[in-house]
PDB file of C-alpha atoms in Angstrom:
ATOM      1  CA  MET A   1     -28.175  16.505  15.363  1.00 46.00           C
ATOM      2  CA  ALA A   2     -25.904  16.585  12.294  1.00 46.00           C
ATOM      3  CA  THR A   3     -22.192  16.818  12.862  1.00 52.00           C
ATOM      4  CA  GLN A   4     -20.052  19.554  11.332  1.00 51.00           C
ATOM      5  CA  ALA A   5     -18.636  17.100   8.786  1.00 49.00           C
ATOM      6  CA  GLU A   6     -22.118  15.957   7.755  1.00 47.00           C
ATOM      7  CA  VAL A   7     -23.275  19.548   7.350  1.00 46.00           C
ATOM      8  CA  ARG A   8     -20.192  20.300   5.244  1.00 50.00           C
ATOM      9  CA  ALA A   9     -20.795  17.234   3.086  1.00 48.00           C
ATOM     10  CA  LEU A  10     -24.460  18.186   2.678  1.00 44.00           C
ATOM     11  CA  ARG A  11     -23.504  21.652   1.525  1.00 48.00           C
ATOM     12  CA  LEU A  12     -21.068  20.166  -1.000  1.00 48.00           C
ATOM     13  CA  SER A  13     -23.722  17.840  -2.370  1.00 46.00           C
ATOM     14  CA  GLU A  14     -26.212  20.692  -2.760  1.00 43.00           C
ATOM     15  CA  LEU A  15     -23.902  22.724  -4.987  1.00 39.00           C
ATOM     16  CA  PRO A  16     -25.000  22.585  -8.670  1.00 38.00           C
ATOM     17  CA  PHE A  17     -22.588  20.939 -11.064  1.00 38.00           C
ATOM     18  CA  GLU A  18     -22.305  24.064 -13.168  1.00 37.00           C
ATOM     19  CA  THR A  19     -21.562  26.230 -10.158  1.00 39.00           C
ATOM     20  CA  SER A  20     -19.403  29.288 -10.667  1.00 38.00           C
ATOM     21  CA  VAL A  21     -17.553  28.660  -7.400  1.00 42.00           C
ATOM     22  CA  ASN A  22     -13.826  29.159  -7.835  1.00 46.00           C
ATOM     23  CA  ALA A  23     -12.645  25.595  -7.475  1.00 49.00           C
ATOM     24  CA  GLY A  24      -8.986  26.479  -7.604  1.00 51.00           C
ATOM     25  CA  PRO A  25      -6.776  26.639  -4.528  1.00 50.00           C
ATOM     26  CA  LYS A  26      -7.149  29.723  -2.381  1.00 48.00           C
ATOM     27  CA  TYR A  27      -3.392  29.677  -1.891  1.00 44.00           C
ATOM     28  CA  VAL A  28      -0.437  27.429  -2.388  1.00 53.00           C
ATOM     29  CA  GLY A  29       1.291  26.946   0.930  1.00 62.00           C
ATOM     30  CA  GLY A  30       4.218  24.840   2.031  1.00 77.00           C
ATOM     31  CA  PHE A  31       4.350  21.189   2.973  1.00 82.00           C
ATOM     32  CA  PHE A  32       3.471  21.734   6.632  1.00 82.00           C
ATOM     33  CA  THR A  33       0.739  24.186   5.700  1.00 85.00           C
ATOM     34  CA  ALA A  34      -0.832  21.450   3.589  1.00 83.00           C
ATOM     35  CA  ILE A  35      -0.655  19.034   6.539  1.00 87.00           C
ATOM     36  CA  LYS A  36      -2.422  21.566   8.791  1.00 88.00           C
ATOM     37  CA  GLU A  37      -5.092  22.132   6.173  1.00 88.00           C
ATOM     38  CA  ILE A  38      -5.701  18.402   5.780  1.00 87.00           C
ATOM     39  CA  ALA A  39      -5.871  18.040   9.571  1.00 86.00           C
ATOM     40  CA  SER A  40      -8.535  20.760   9.703  1.00 86.00           C
ATOM     41  CA  HIS A  41     -10.600  18.677   7.265  1.00 85.00           C
ATOM     42  CA  ARG A  42     -10.058  15.337   9.042  1.00 85.00           C
ATOM     43  CA  GLU A  43     -13.802  14.811   9.562  1.00 88.00           C
ATOM     44  CA  LEU A  44     -14.386  15.220   5.848  1.00 87.00           C
ATOM     45  CA  LEU A  45     -11.516  12.820   5.186  1.00 88.00           C
ATOM     46  CA  ASP A  46     -13.227  10.254   7.402  1.00 89.00           C
ATOM     47  CA  LEU A  47     -16.450  10.784   5.462  1.00 89.00           C
ATOM     48  CA  LEU A  48     -14.679  10.246   2.151  1.00 88.00           C
ATOM     49  CA  ILE A  49     -13.075   7.034   3.411  1.00 88.00           C
ATOM     50  CA  ARG A  50     -16.483   5.735   4.498  1.00 87.00           C
ATOM     51  CA  ARG A  51     -17.957   6.723   1.136  1.00 85.00           C
ATOM     52  CA  GLU A  52     -15.104   4.935  -0.670  1.00 81.00           C
ATOM     53  CA  LEU A  53     -15.744   1.729   1.262  1.00 80.00           C
ATOM     54  CA  LYS A  54     -19.523   1.876   0.909  1.00 78.00           C
ATOM     55  CA  SER A  55     -19.442   2.637  -2.823  1.00 77.00           C
ATOM     56  CA  ARG A  56     -17.044  -0.240  -3.446  1.00 72.00           C
ATOM     57  CA  TYR A  57     -19.416  -2.811  -1.977  1.00 68.00           C
ATOM     58  CA  LYS A  58     -22.698  -1.085  -2.790  1.00 68.00           C
ATOM     59  CA  ASP A  59     -25.545  -3.498  -3.630  1.00 62.00           C
ATOM     60  CA  SER A  60     -23.281  -6.436  -2.801  1.00 63.00           C
ATOM     61  CA  SER A  61     -24.760  -9.243  -0.730  1.00 63.00           C
ATOM     62  CA  LEU A  62     -21.348 -10.293   0.617  1.00 64.00           C
ATOM     63  CA  GLY A  63     -20.168  -6.745   1.328  1.00 62.00           C
ATOM     64  CA  PHE A  64     -16.745  -6.516   2.954  1.00 65.00           C
ATOM     65  CA  VAL A  65     -16.247 -10.266   2.604  1.00 70.00           C
ATOM     66  CA  TRP A  66     -15.075  -9.480  -0.937  1.00 70.00           C
ATOM     67  CA  SER A  67     -12.006  -7.806   0.559  1.00 70.00           C
ATOM     68  CA  LEU A  68     -10.961 -11.288   1.683  1.00 73.00           C
ATOM     69  CA  ILE A  69     -11.957 -13.320  -1.354  1.00 78.00           C
ATOM     70  CA  LYS A  70      -9.341 -11.906  -3.753  1.00 75.00           C
ATOM     71  CA  PRO A  71      -6.290 -12.404  -1.481  1.00 75.00           C
ATOM     72  CA  LEU A  72      -7.512 -15.842  -0.442  1.00 78.00           C
ATOM     73  CA  VAL A  73      -7.928 -16.861  -4.092  1.00 81.00           C
ATOM     74  CA  GLN A  74      -4.441 -15.482  -4.799  1.00 77.00           C
ATOM     75  CA  LEU A  75      -3.105 -17.480  -1.858  1.00 77.00           C
ATOM     76  CA  LEU A  76      -4.744 -20.632  -3.210  1.00 81.00           C
ATOM     77  CA  ILE A  77      -3.271 -20.086  -6.692  1.00 81.00           C
ATOM     78  CA  TYR A  78       0.233 -19.320  -5.493  1.00 78.00           C
ATOM     79  CA  TYR A  79       0.223 -22.047  -2.862  1.00 78.00           C
ATOM     80  CA  VAL A  80      -1.088 -24.808  -5.155  1.00 80.00           C
ATOM     81  CA  PHE A  81       0.397 -23.970  -8.554  1.00 76.00           C
ATOM     82  CA  ILE A  82       3.567 -22.085  -7.697  1.00 74.00           C
ATOM     83  CA  GLY A  83       4.245 -23.638  -4.308  1.00 74.00           C
ATOM     84  CA  GLN A  84       3.279 -27.250  -4.930  1.00 73.00           C
ATOM     85  CA  VAL A  85       3.193 -27.787  -8.699  1.00 72.00           C
ATOM     86  CA  LEU A  86       6.251 -25.666  -9.562  1.00 69.00           C
ATOM     87  CA  GLY A  87       7.991 -26.601  -6.327  1.00 69.00           C
ATOM     88  CA  ALA A  88       8.500 -23.139  -4.814  1.00 68.00           C
ATOM     89  CA  ALA A  89       7.403 -24.487  -1.432  1.00 69.00           C
ATOM     90  CA  LYS A  90      10.334 -26.880  -1.270  1.00 74.00           C
ATOM     91  CA  GLY A  91      12.756 -25.644   1.351  1.00 69.00           C
ATOM     92  CA  VAL A  92      10.246 -23.047   2.623  1.00 77.00           C
ATOM     93  CA  ALA A  93       8.605 -24.110   5.879  1.00 77.00           C
ATOM     94  CA  ASP A  94       4.990 -22.998   6.477  1.00 80.00           C
ATOM     95  CA  PHE A  95       4.801 -21.770   2.887  1.00 83.00           C
ATOM     96  CA  ALA A  96       1.163 -20.668   3.242  1.00 83.00           C
ATOM     97  CA  ILE A  97       1.982 -18.209   6.052  1.00 86.00           C
ATOM     98  CA  PHE A  98       5.037 -17.012   4.136  1.00 89.00           C
ATOM     99  CA  VAL A  99       3.010 -16.261   1.000  1.00 89.00           C
ATOM    100  CA  PHE A 100       0.000 -14.748   2.737  1.00 89.00           C
ATOM    101  CA  ALA A 101       2.211 -12.420   4.791  1.00 91.00           C
ATOM    102  CA  GLY A 102       3.750 -11.066   1.596  1.00 92.00           C
ATOM    103  CA  LEU A 103       0.370 -10.801  -0.156  1.00 91.00           C
ATOM    104  CA  THR A 104      -1.131  -8.896   2.786  1.00 93.00           C
ATOM    105  CA  LEU A 105       1.508  -6.175   2.830  1.00 96.00           C
ATOM    106  CA  TRP A 106       1.709  -6.039  -0.964  1.00 95.00           C
ATOM    107  CA  GLY A 107      -2.071  -5.590  -1.115  1.00 93.00           C
ATOM    108  CA  LEU A 108      -1.791  -2.459   1.022  1.00 95.00           C
ATOM    109  CA  TYR A 109       0.866  -0.958  -1.256  1.00 97.00           C
ATOM    110  CA  SER A 110      -0.734  -1.874  -4.585  1.00 95.00           C
ATOM    111  CA  GLU A 111      -4.233  -0.760  -3.580  1.00 94.00           C
ATOM    112  CA  THR A 112      -2.938   2.526  -2.164  1.00 96.00           C
ATOM    113  CA  ILE A 113      -1.216   3.372  -5.433  1.00 96.00           C
ATOM    114  CA  ALA A 114      -3.872   1.995  -7.807  1.00 94.00           C
ATOM    115  CA  THR A 115      -6.865   3.699  -6.174  1.00 94.00           C
ATOM    116  CA  GLY A 116      -4.834   6.766  -5.240  1.00 94.00           C
ATOM    117  CA  THR A 117      -3.719   7.315  -8.840  1.00 95.00           C
ATOM    118  CA  ALA A 118      -7.331   7.485 -10.042  1.00 93.00           C
ATOM    119  CA  SER A 119      -8.647   9.383  -7.006  1.00 92.00           C
ATOM    120  CA  ILE A 120      -8.513  12.944  -8.402  1.00 93.00           C
ATOM    121  CA  VAL A 121     -10.078  12.047 -11.744  1.00 91.00           C
ATOM    122  CA  SER A 122     -12.790   9.896 -10.151  1.00 89.00           C
ATOM    123  CA  ASN A 123     -13.752  12.769  -7.834  1.00 87.00           C
ATOM    124  CA  GLY A 124     -13.795  15.335 -10.632  1.00 85.00           C
ATOM    125  CA  GLY A 125     -17.391  16.348  -9.975  1.00 83.00           C
ATOM    126  CA  LEU A 126     -16.656  17.381  -6.403  1.00 84.00           C
ATOM    127  CA  ILE A 127     -13.399  19.092  -7.355  1.00 85.00           C
ATOM    128  CA  LYS A 128     -15.223  21.234  -9.925  1.00 82.00           C
ATOM    129  CA  LYS A 129     -17.782  22.343  -7.357  1.00 80.00           C
ATOM    130  CA  VAL A 130     -15.773  23.669  -4.460  1.00 73.00           C
ATOM    131  CA  TYR A 131     -12.257  23.974  -3.111  1.00 77.00           C
ATOM    132  CA  LEU A 132     -10.932  21.649  -0.447  1.00 82.00           C
ATOM    133  CA  PRO A 133      -7.449  20.186   0.082  1.00 87.00           C
ATOM    134  CA  ARG A 134      -7.003  17.995  -2.977  1.00 90.00           C
ATOM    135  CA  GLU A 135      -4.572  15.712  -1.135  1.00 91.00           C
ATOM    136  CA  ILE A 136      -7.614  14.442   0.753  1.00 93.00           C
ATOM    137  CA  PHE A 137      -8.649  12.275  -2.195  1.00 93.00           C
ATOM    138  CA  PRO A 138      -5.517  10.080  -2.460  1.00 94.00           C
ATOM    139  CA  LEU A 139      -5.472   9.975   1.352  1.00 94.00           C
ATOM    140  CA  ALA A 140      -9.079   8.720   1.357  1.00 93.00           C
ATOM    141  CA  ALA A 141      -8.029   5.982  -1.065  1.00 93.00           C
ATOM    142  CA  THR A 142      -5.179   5.148   1.320  1.00 95.00           C
ATOM    143  CA  GLY A 143      -7.614   4.937   4.232  1.00 93.00           C
ATOM    144  CA  SER A 144      -9.721   2.445   2.294  1.00 91.00           C
ATOM    145  CA  ALA A 145      -6.607   0.375   1.523  1.00 93.00           C
ATOM    146  CA  ILE A 146      -5.644   0.379   5.211  1.00 94.00           C
ATOM    147  CA  PHE A 147      -9.086  -0.948   6.139  1.00 91.00           C
ATOM    148  CA  ASN A 148      -8.736  -3.866   3.710  1.00 89.00           C
ATOM    149  CA  PHE A 149      -5.208  -4.485   4.992  1.00 93.00           C
ATOM    150  CA  LEU A 150      -6.459  -4.721   8.566  1.00 92.00           C
ATOM    151  CA  VAL A 151      -9.180  -7.201   7.555  1.00 87.00           C
ATOM    152  CA  GLN A 152      -6.581  -9.413   5.853  1.00 88.00           C
ATOM    153  CA  MET A 153      -4.240  -8.947   8.801  1.00 91.00           C
ATOM    154  CA  VAL A 154      -6.856 -10.387  11.160  1.00 87.00           C
ATOM    155  CA  VAL A 155      -7.130 -13.492   8.971  1.00 86.00           C
ATOM    156  CA  LEU A 156      -3.329 -13.812   8.781  1.00 88.00           C
ATOM    157  CA  LEU A 157      -2.913 -13.532  12.549  1.00 88.00           C
ATOM    158  CA  ALA A 158      -5.746 -16.016  13.121  1.00 85.00           C
ATOM    159  CA  ALA A 159      -4.054 -18.536  10.809  1.00 83.00           C
ATOM    160  CA  ILE A 160      -0.717 -18.054  12.581  1.00 86.00           C
ATOM    161  CA  VAL A 161      -2.336 -18.624  15.983  1.00 86.00           C
ATOM    162  CA  VAL A 162      -4.281 -21.699  14.811  1.00 81.00           C
ATOM    163  CA  LEU A 163      -1.095 -23.234  13.433  1.00 76.00           C
ATOM    164  CA  GLY A 164       0.710 -22.446  16.681  1.00 74.00           C
ATOM    165  CA  GLN A 165       3.310 -20.360  14.897  1.00 76.00           C
ATOM    166  CA  PHE A 166       2.826 -16.976  16.577  1.00 77.00           C
ATOM    167  CA  PRO A 167       6.300 -15.433  17.018  1.00 78.00           C
ATOM    168  CA  ILE A 168       7.039 -14.173  20.524  1.00 80.00           C
ATOM    169  CA  SER A 169      10.230 -12.203  20.001  1.00 83.00           C
ATOM    170  CA  LEU A 170      11.618  -8.773  19.195  1.00 88.00           C
ATOM    171  CA  ASN A 171      11.162  -9.648  15.526  1.00 89.00           C
ATOM    172  CA  LEU A 172       7.546  -8.521  15.938  1.00 91.00           C
ATOM    173  CA  LEU A 173       8.843  -4.941  15.869  1.00 94.00           C
ATOM    174  CA  TYR A 174       9.589  -5.419  12.191  1.00 95.00           C
ATOM    175  CA  VAL A 175       5.838  -5.595  11.484  1.00 95.00           C
ATOM    176  CA  PRO A 176       4.923  -1.968  12.348  1.00 96.00           C
ATOM    177  CA  ALA A 177       8.203  -0.775  10.811  1.00 97.00           C
ATOM    178  CA  ALA A 178       7.361  -2.467   7.509  1.00 97.00           C
ATOM    179  CA  PHE A 179       3.796  -1.131   7.633  1.00 97.00           C
ATOM    180  CA  VAL A 180       4.970   2.462   8.150  1.00 97.00           C
ATOM    181  CA  ILE A 181       7.521   2.304   5.321  1.00 98.00           C
ATOM    182  CA  VAL A 182       5.003   0.865   2.870  1.00 98.00           C
ATOM    183  CA  LEU A 183       2.512   3.531   3.919  1.00 97.00           C
ATOM    184  CA  ILE A 184       5.025   6.358   3.413  1.00 97.00           C
ATOM    185  CA  TRP A 185       6.051   5.207  -0.055  1.00 97.00           C
ATOM    186  CA  GLY A 186       2.476   4.312  -1.023  1.00 97.00           C
ATOM    187  CA  VAL A 187       1.115   7.731  -0.076  1.00 97.00           C
ATOM    188  CA  ALA A 188       4.049   9.479  -1.764  1.00 97.00           C
ATOM    189  CA  PHE A 189       3.418   7.782  -5.099  1.00 97.00           C
ATOM    190  CA  ALA A 190      -0.371   8.000  -4.755  1.00 96.00           C
ATOM    191  CA  VAL A 191      -0.160  11.778  -4.280  1.00 96.00           C
ATOM    192  CA  LEU A 192       2.303  12.237  -7.147  1.00 96.00           C
ATOM    193  CA  LEU A 193       0.600   9.909  -9.623  1.00 96.00           C
ATOM    194  CA  SER A 194      -2.891  11.231  -8.865  1.00 95.00           C
ATOM    195  CA  ALA A 195      -1.751  14.684  -9.993  1.00 95.00           C
ATOM    196  CA  LEU A 196       0.081  13.426 -13.083  1.00 95.00           C
ATOM    197  CA  ASN A 197      -2.919  11.290 -14.053  1.00 94.00           C
ATOM    198  CA  VAL A 198      -5.054  14.415 -14.399  1.00 93.00           C
ATOM    199  CA  TYR A 199      -2.853  15.652 -17.231  1.00 93.00           C
ATOM    200  CA  LEU A 200      -1.882  12.299 -18.744  1.00 92.00           C
ATOM    201  CA  ARG A 201      -4.528   9.586 -18.348  1.00 89.00           C
ATOM    202  CA  ASP A 202      -2.130   6.901 -19.561  1.00 90.00           C
ATOM    203  CA  ILE A 203      -0.527   7.060 -16.111  1.00 93.00           C
ATOM    204  CA  GLN A 204      -3.168   4.820 -14.526  1.00 90.00           C
ATOM    205  CA  TYR A 205      -2.615   2.123 -17.166  1.00 92.00           C
ATOM    206  CA  LEU A 206       1.151   2.426 -16.867  1.00 94.00           C
ATOM    207  CA  VAL A 207       0.795   1.961 -13.103  1.00 94.00           C
ATOM    208  CA  GLU A 208      -0.959  -1.382 -13.628  1.00 92.00           C
ATOM    209  CA  VAL A 209       1.953  -2.664 -15.719  1.00 94.00           C
ATOM    210  CA  VAL A 210       4.623  -1.369 -13.339  1.00 95.00           C
ATOM    211  CA  MET A 211       2.851  -2.843 -10.312  1.00 95.00           C
ATOM    212  CA  LEU A 212       2.762  -6.235 -12.027  1.00 93.00           C
ATOM    213  CA  LEU A 213       6.519  -6.053 -12.590  1.00 93.00           C
ATOM    214  CA  LEU A 214       7.148  -4.894  -9.009  1.00 94.00           C
ATOM    215  CA  PHE A 215       5.119  -7.805  -7.661  1.00 93.00           C
ATOM    216  CA  TRP A 216       7.485 -10.331  -9.205  1.00 90.00           C
ATOM    217  CA  ALA A 217      10.464  -8.196  -8.199  1.00 91.00           C
ATOM    218  CA  SER A 218       9.459  -8.624  -4.550  1.00 92.00           C
ATOM    219  CA  PRO A 219       9.990 -11.751  -2.390  1.00 92.00           C
ATOM    220  CA  ILE A 220       6.333 -12.724  -2.102  1.00 90.00           C
ATOM    221  CA  VAL A 221       6.069 -16.121  -3.777  1.00 86.00           C
ATOM    222  CA  TYR A 222       9.783 -16.887  -3.501  1.00 87.00           C
ATOM    223  CA  SER A 223      12.103 -16.546  -0.524  1.00 86.00           C
ATOM    224  CA  TRP A 224      15.113 -14.319   0.041  1.00 90.00           C
ATOM    225  CA  GLY A 225      17.212 -17.470   0.024  1.00 85.00           C
ATOM    226  CA  PHE A 226      16.128 -18.078  -3.568  1.00 86.00           C
ATOM    227  CA  VAL A 227      17.346 -14.580  -4.533  1.00 90.00           C
ATOM    228  CA  VAL A 228      20.704 -15.166  -2.842  1.00 88.00           C
ATOM    229  CA  ALA A 229      21.127 -18.498  -4.632  1.00 86.00           C
ATOM    230  CA  ALA A 230      20.087 -17.001  -7.981  1.00 87.00           C
ATOM    231  CA  VAL A 231      22.693 -14.225  -8.019  1.00 85.00           C
ATOM    232  CA  LYS A 232      25.436 -16.543  -6.676  1.00 80.00           C
ATOM    233  CA  ASN A 233      28.674 -14.544  -6.438  1.00 78.00           C
ATOM    234  CA  HIS A 234      27.246 -11.289  -7.807  1.00 82.00           C
ATOM    235  CA  THR A 235      26.503  -9.840  -4.385  1.00 84.00           C
ATOM    236  CA  TRP A 236      26.138  -6.328  -5.801  1.00 88.00           C
ATOM    237  CA  LEU A 237      22.868  -7.501  -7.380  1.00 91.00           C
ATOM    238  CA  LEU A 238      21.540  -8.171  -3.879  1.00 92.00           C
ATOM    239  CA  GLU A 239      22.236  -4.562  -2.958  1.00 91.00           C
ATOM    240  CA  VAL A 240      20.370  -3.398  -6.069  1.00 92.00           C
ATOM    241  CA  TYR A 241      17.476  -5.707  -5.173  1.00 93.00           C
ATOM    242  CA  LEU A 242      17.275  -4.277  -1.650  1.00 93.00           C
ATOM    243  CA  LEU A 243      17.139  -0.706  -2.973  1.00 93.00           C
ATOM    244  CA  ASN A 244      13.461  -1.394  -3.572  1.00 95.00           C
ATOM    245  CA  PRO A 245      11.903  -0.282  -0.244  1.00 96.00           C
ATOM    246  CA  ILE A 246       8.878  -2.511  -0.795  1.00 96.00           C
ATOM    247  CA  SER A 247      10.997  -5.643  -1.177  1.00 95.00           C
ATOM    248  CA  LEU A 248      12.854  -4.675   1.990  1.00 96.00           C
ATOM    249  CA  SER A 249       9.575  -4.027   3.831  1.00 97.00           C
ATOM    250  CA  ILE A 250       8.102  -7.365   2.762  1.00 96.00           C
ATOM    251  CA  LEU A 251      11.229  -9.129   4.042  1.00 95.00           C
ATOM    252  CA  ALA A 252      10.886  -7.306   7.364  1.00 96.00           C
ATOM    253  CA  PHE A 253       7.172  -8.141   7.535  1.00 96.00           C
ATOM    254  CA  GLN A 254       7.897 -11.813   6.908  1.00 93.00           C
ATOM    255  CA  ARG A 255      10.676 -11.778   9.487  1.00 92.00           C
ATOM    256  CA  GLY A 256       8.226 -10.473  12.061  1.00 92.00           C
ATOM    257  CA  LEU A 257       5.369 -12.925  11.393  1.00 91.00           C
ATOM    258  CA  TRP A 258       6.873 -15.951   9.667  1.00 88.00           C
ATOM    259  CA  GLN A 259       8.359 -17.775  12.629  1.00 82.00           C
ATOM    260  CA  ALA A 260       9.535 -20.729  10.546  1.00 76.00           C
ATOM    261  CA  GLY A 261      11.897 -18.413   8.693  1.00 73.00           C
ATOM    262  CA  SER A 262      13.855 -17.603  11.840  1.00 72.00           C
ATOM    263  CA  GLN A 263      14.356 -21.057  13.286  1.00 69.00           C
ATOM    264  CA  THR A 264      15.621 -24.478  12.257  1.00 63.00           C
ATOM    265  CA  ARG A 265      12.777 -26.699  11.033  1.00 66.00           C
ATOM    266  CA  VAL A 266      12.354 -30.253   9.765  1.00 62.00           C
ATOM    267  CA  LEU A 267      10.818 -30.219   6.295  1.00 60.00           C
ATOM    268  CA  GLU A 268      10.144 -33.390   4.292  1.00 61.00           C
ATOM    269  CA  GLY A 269      12.402 -35.300   6.626  1.00 63.00           C
ATOM    270  CA  LYS A 270      15.282 -32.851   6.211  1.00 68.00           C
ATOM    271  CA  GLU A 271      16.548 -30.254   8.619  1.00 67.00           C
ATOM    272  CA  VAL A 272      16.129 -26.765   7.139  1.00 64.00           C
ATOM    273  CA  PRO A 273      18.294 -23.959   8.602  1.00 66.00           C
ATOM    274  CA  PRO A 274      16.813 -20.542   9.454  1.00 69.00           C
ATOM    275  CA  GLN A 275      16.256 -17.988   6.700  1.00 76.00           C
ATOM    276  CA  ASP A 276      19.397 -15.983   5.972  1.00 81.00           C
ATOM    277  CA  TRP A 277      17.974 -12.467   6.273  1.00 89.00           C
ATOM    278  CA  PRO A 278      19.689  -9.421   4.687  1.00 90.00           C
ATOM    279  CA  ALA A 279      22.473  -7.894   6.763  1.00 89.00           C
ATOM    280  CA  TYR A 280      21.902  -4.575   8.546  1.00 92.00           C
ATOM    281  CA  MET A 281      18.140  -4.810   8.063  1.00 93.00           C
ATOM    282  CA  ASP A 282      17.448  -2.273  10.840  1.00 95.00           C
ATOM    283  CA  LEU A 283      19.650   0.379   9.215  1.00 96.00           C
ATOM    284  CA  ARG A 284      18.227  -0.392   5.785  1.00 96.00           C
ATOM    285  CA  LEU A 285      14.683   0.097   7.090  1.00 97.00           C
ATOM    286  CA  LEU A 286      15.637   3.377   8.736  1.00 97.00           C
ATOM    287  CA  GLY A 287      17.190   4.563   5.480  1.00 97.00           C
ATOM    288  CA  ALA A 288      14.098   3.524   3.507  1.00 97.00           C
ATOM    289  CA  ALA A 289      11.888   5.495   5.900  1.00 97.00           C
ATOM    290  CA  VAL A 290      14.024   8.647   5.720  1.00 97.00           C
ATOM    291  CA  VAL A 291      14.283   8.554   1.912  1.00 97.00           C
ATOM    292  CA  GLY A 292      10.543   7.838   1.743  1.00 97.00           C
ATOM    293  CA  LEU A 293       9.758  10.971   3.742  1.00 97.00           C
ATOM    294  CA  ILE A 294      11.930  13.008   1.371  1.00 97.00           C
ATOM    295  CA  VAL A 295      10.098  11.521  -1.628  1.00 97.00           C
ATOM    296  CA  LEU A 296       6.763  12.274   0.068  1.00 96.00           C
ATOM    297  CA  PHE A 297       7.807  15.904   0.569  1.00 96.00           C
ATOM    298  CA  ILE A 298       8.822  16.219  -3.098  1.00 96.00           C
ATOM    299  CA  ALA A 299       5.612  14.502  -4.263  1.00 96.00           C
ATOM    300  CA  GLN A 300       3.444  16.910  -2.268  1.00 94.00           C
ATOM    301  CA  ARG A 301       5.293  19.936  -3.634  1.00 94.00           C
ATOM    302  CA  ILE A 302       4.781  18.708  -7.207  1.00 94.00           C
ATOM    303  CA  PHE A 303       1.128  18.026  -6.403  1.00 94.00           C
ATOM    304  CA  SER A 304       0.783  21.556  -5.021  1.00 92.00           C
ATOM    305  CA  ARG A 305       2.203  23.034  -8.210  1.00 91.00           C
ATOM    306  CA  LEU A 306      -0.079  20.996 -10.476  1.00 91.00           C
ATOM    307  CA  GLN A 307      -3.360  21.222  -8.574  1.00 89.00           C
ATOM    308  CA  GLY A 308      -4.195  24.733  -9.755  1.00 84.00           C
ATOM    309  CA  ASN A 309      -5.613  23.487 -13.075  1.00 85.00           C
ATOM    310  CA  PHE A 310      -7.265  20.305 -11.860  1.00 86.00           C
ATOM    311  CA  ALA A 311     -10.805  21.645 -12.302  1.00 80.00           C
ATOM    312  CA  GLN A 312     -10.075  22.730 -15.875  1.00 85.00           C
ATOM    313  CA  GLU A 313      -8.287  19.520 -16.899  1.00 80.00           C
ATOM    314  CA  ILE A 314     -10.749  16.990 -15.477  1.00 76.00           C
TER     315      ILE A 314
END
């Protein structure tokens, strides 16, 4: 027997493309009204996430294995060329775990924003047919990104266990904290940019450029110690650097999983002291979460104002 979500999806698929259904919002409510409306369509959201994952690997013999190939190739490139050839691994114990931890969390953020930005335009056919909470589409893209993150997370944890470097300490609490902050900021920008992209299609190309810049502005292939040494006595630059919530989250994520960064190690015959983490990291993370929620609220309100003409603009 078909579930309610399947029946709803079937009805949506049966609507003709040229339907005269009023595809505009029935009303524009507040932030919490939008959350309630999305919650009432949670089964449809689950369906859209499944469709996103299936369509991505449709007719692929390797299927979900492809979600691992790209980050593993990136790890190989950064580890060999940047870590070994350019010498970034010098002074960084267990460089592979360090890099892969950063790549895993960064992958969640970048995929959430990249796929979320294009989510409204790519679902234009469905949006023109019938009304449903439009925020569902960037959220479905986020759900797909979370799935890929979890797959990569399993590989990361397996590597940490095999190498005998699993951290048993309170630092593990930094992992869920970093995940939540990245998710908040990722969803906020995905919702905002998906609406702006409907009216200005250059947004999705601009996002690609900005994400490339943000990648190198985050401590993924270089350590926090390198940043501290680079700015020398200009400590105010460190504060500017840490204003980026993603850089702060990646540092917290590494602190939780990269055990070598929190203890004295012997590297190339030399004793390497623990990583000098940013001061007041707990308070900084709390601040990043609070500001992120405010940005998410503002992004949803802008989205709500712009969604009325989505069907006409797509």
